mmCIF file of C-alpha atoms in Angstrom:
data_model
loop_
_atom_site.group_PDB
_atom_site.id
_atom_site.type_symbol
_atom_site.label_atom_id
_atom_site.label_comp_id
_atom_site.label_asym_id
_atom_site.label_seq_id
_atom_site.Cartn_x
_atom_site.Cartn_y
_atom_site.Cartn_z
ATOM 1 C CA UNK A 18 23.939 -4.665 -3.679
ATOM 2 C CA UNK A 19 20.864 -2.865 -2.205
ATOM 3 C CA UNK A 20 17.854 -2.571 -5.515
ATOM 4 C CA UNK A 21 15.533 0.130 -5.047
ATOM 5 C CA UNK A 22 12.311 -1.410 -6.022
ATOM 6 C CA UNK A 23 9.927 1.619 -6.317
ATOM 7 C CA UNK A 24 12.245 2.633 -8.678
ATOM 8 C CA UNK A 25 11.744 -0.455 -11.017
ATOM 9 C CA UNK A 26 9.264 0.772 -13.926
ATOM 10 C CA UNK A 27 6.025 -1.464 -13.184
ATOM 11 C CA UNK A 28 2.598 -2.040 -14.681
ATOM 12 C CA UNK A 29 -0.288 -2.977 -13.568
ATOM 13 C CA UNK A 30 -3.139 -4.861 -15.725
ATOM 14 C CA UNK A 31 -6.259 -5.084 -13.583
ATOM 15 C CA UNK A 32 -9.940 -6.211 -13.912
ATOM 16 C CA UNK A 33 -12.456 -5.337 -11.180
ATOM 17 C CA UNK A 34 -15.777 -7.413 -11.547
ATOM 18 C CA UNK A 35 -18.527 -6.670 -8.887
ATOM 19 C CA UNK A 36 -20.706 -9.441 -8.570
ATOM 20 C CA UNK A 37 -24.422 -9.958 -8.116
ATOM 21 C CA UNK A 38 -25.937 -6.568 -9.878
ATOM 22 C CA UNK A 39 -29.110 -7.056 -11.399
ATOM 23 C CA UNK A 40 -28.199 -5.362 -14.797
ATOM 24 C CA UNK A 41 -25.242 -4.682 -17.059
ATOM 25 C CA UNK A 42 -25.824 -0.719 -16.356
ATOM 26 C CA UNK A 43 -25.538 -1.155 -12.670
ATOM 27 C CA UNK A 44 -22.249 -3.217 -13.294
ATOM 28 C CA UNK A 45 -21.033 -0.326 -15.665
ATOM 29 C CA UNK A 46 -21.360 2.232 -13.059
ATOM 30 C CA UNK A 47 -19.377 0.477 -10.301
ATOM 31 C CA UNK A 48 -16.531 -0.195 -12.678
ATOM 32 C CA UNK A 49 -17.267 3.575 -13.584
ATOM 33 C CA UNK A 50 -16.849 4.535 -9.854
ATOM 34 C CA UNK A 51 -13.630 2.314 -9.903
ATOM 35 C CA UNK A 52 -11.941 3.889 -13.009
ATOM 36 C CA UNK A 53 -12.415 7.083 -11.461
ATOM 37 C CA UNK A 54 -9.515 6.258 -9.102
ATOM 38 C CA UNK A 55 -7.298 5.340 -11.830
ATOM 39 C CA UNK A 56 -7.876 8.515 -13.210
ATOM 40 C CA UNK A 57 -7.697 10.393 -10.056
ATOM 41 C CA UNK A 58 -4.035 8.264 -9.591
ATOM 42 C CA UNK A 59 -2.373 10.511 -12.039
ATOM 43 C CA UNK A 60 -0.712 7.162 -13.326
ATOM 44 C CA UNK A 61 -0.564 6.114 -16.700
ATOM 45 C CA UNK A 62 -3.183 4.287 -18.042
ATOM 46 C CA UNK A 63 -5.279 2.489 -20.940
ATOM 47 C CA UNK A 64 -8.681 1.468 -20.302
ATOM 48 C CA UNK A 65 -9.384 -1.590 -22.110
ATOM 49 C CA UNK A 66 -12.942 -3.921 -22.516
ATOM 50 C CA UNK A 67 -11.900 -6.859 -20.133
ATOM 51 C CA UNK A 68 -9.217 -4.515 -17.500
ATOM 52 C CA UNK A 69 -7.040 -1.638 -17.594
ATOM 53 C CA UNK A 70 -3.290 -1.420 -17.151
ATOM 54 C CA UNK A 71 -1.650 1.035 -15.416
ATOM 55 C CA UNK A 72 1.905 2.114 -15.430
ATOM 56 C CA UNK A 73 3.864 3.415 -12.122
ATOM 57 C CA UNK A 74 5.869 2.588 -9.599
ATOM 58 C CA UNK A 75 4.996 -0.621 -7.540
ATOM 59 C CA UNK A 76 3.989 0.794 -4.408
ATOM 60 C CA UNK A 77 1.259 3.075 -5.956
ATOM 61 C CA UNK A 78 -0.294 0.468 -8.265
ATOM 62 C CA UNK A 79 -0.051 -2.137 -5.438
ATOM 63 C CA UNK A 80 -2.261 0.903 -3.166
ATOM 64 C CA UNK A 81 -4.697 1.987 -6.073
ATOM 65 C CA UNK A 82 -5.704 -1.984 -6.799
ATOM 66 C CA UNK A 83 -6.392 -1.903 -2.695
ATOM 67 C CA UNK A 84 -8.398 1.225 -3.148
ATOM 68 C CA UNK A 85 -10.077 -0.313 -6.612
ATOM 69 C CA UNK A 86 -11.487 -3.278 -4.679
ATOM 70 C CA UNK A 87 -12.462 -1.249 -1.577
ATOM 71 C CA UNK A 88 -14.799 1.122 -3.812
ATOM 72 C CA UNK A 89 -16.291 -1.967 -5.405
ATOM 73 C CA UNK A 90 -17.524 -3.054 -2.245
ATOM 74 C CA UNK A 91 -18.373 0.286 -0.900
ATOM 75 C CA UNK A 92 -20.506 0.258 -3.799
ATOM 76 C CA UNK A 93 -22.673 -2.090 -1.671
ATOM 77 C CA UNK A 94 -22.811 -5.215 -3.938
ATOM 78 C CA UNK A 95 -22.286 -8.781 -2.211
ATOM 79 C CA UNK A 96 -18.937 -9.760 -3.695
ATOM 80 C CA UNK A 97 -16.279 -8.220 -5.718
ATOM 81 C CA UNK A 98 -13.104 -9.834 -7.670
ATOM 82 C CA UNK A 99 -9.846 -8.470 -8.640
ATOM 83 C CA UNK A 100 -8.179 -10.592 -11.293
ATOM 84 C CA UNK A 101 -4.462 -8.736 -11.313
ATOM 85 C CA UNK A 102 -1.078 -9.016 -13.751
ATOM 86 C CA UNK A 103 2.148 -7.336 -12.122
ATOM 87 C CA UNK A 104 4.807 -6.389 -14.162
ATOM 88 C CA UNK A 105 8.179 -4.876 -13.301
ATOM 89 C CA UNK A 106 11.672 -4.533 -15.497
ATOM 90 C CA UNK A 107 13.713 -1.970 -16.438
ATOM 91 C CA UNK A 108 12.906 -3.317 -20.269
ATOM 92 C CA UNK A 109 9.389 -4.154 -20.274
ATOM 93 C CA UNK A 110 8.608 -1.370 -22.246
ATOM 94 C CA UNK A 111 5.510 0.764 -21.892
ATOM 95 C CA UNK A 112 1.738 0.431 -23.008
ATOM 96 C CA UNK A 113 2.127 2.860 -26.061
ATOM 97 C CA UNK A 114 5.609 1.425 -27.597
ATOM 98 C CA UNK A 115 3.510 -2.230 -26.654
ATOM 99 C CA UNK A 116 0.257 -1.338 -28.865
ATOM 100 C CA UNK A 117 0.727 2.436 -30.182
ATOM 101 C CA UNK A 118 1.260 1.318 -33.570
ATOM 102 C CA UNK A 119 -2.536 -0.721 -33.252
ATOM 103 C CA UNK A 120 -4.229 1.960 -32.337
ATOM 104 C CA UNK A 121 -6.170 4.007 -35.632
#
C-alpha cells in the first residue's frame, strides 16, 4: 500500500537565529524579514517568542524553512541557525485545538 505523504497533515515548529548582529533591533529585523515568508506562505501559523509553528503539508514547510534560512543569510550576517521540530499524523491535532483554550 502506496501512502501519499503530502497528504499527511504536518507542522512545522521553527526558530531562525542570525548570529553576530551588534544589537537586539538588528536581530529583530532579520527574524522580521524571515516571518515575512511565513506570512507570504499562506500556511497556517502562530508566531511565538522562541519560534513559530506552521501547519501544511510537508513539502511546503520543508521549502519555506529552506527559504527561512536563505533570507537570514541574505540578510548579510556571518552565520545563521535553524533549530527545527517536524511533525506529521493524521491525529496530531492542530495549533488552535493544541493551545486555543490558553489564549485570553
Amino acid at each position: 500500500m502506496k501512502i501519499d505523504v503530502d497528504a499527511i497533515p504536518s507542522a512545522m515548529a521553527i526558530q531562525c537565529l542570525p548570529m553576530g548582529l551588534g544589537t537586539k533591533e538588528e536581530t529583530y529585523a532579520v527574524v522580521d524579514s524571515v516571518i515575512t515568508l511565513i506570512q507570504e506562505s499562506g500556511l497556517s501559523y502562530e508566531v511565538g517568542p522562541f519560534e513559530t509553528v506552521v501547519e501544511g503539508p510537508l513539502p511546503q514547510l520543508l521549502d519555506l524553512a529552506g527559504r527561512m534560512h536563505r533570507r537570514m543569510l541574505e540578510s548579510g550576517i556571518s552565520t545563521a541557525a535553524s533549530y527545527i521540530k517536524l511533525w506529521s499524523g493524521t491525529n496530531m491535532g492542530s495549533t488552535e485545538e493544541k493551545v486555543g483554550k490558553y489564549r485570553k
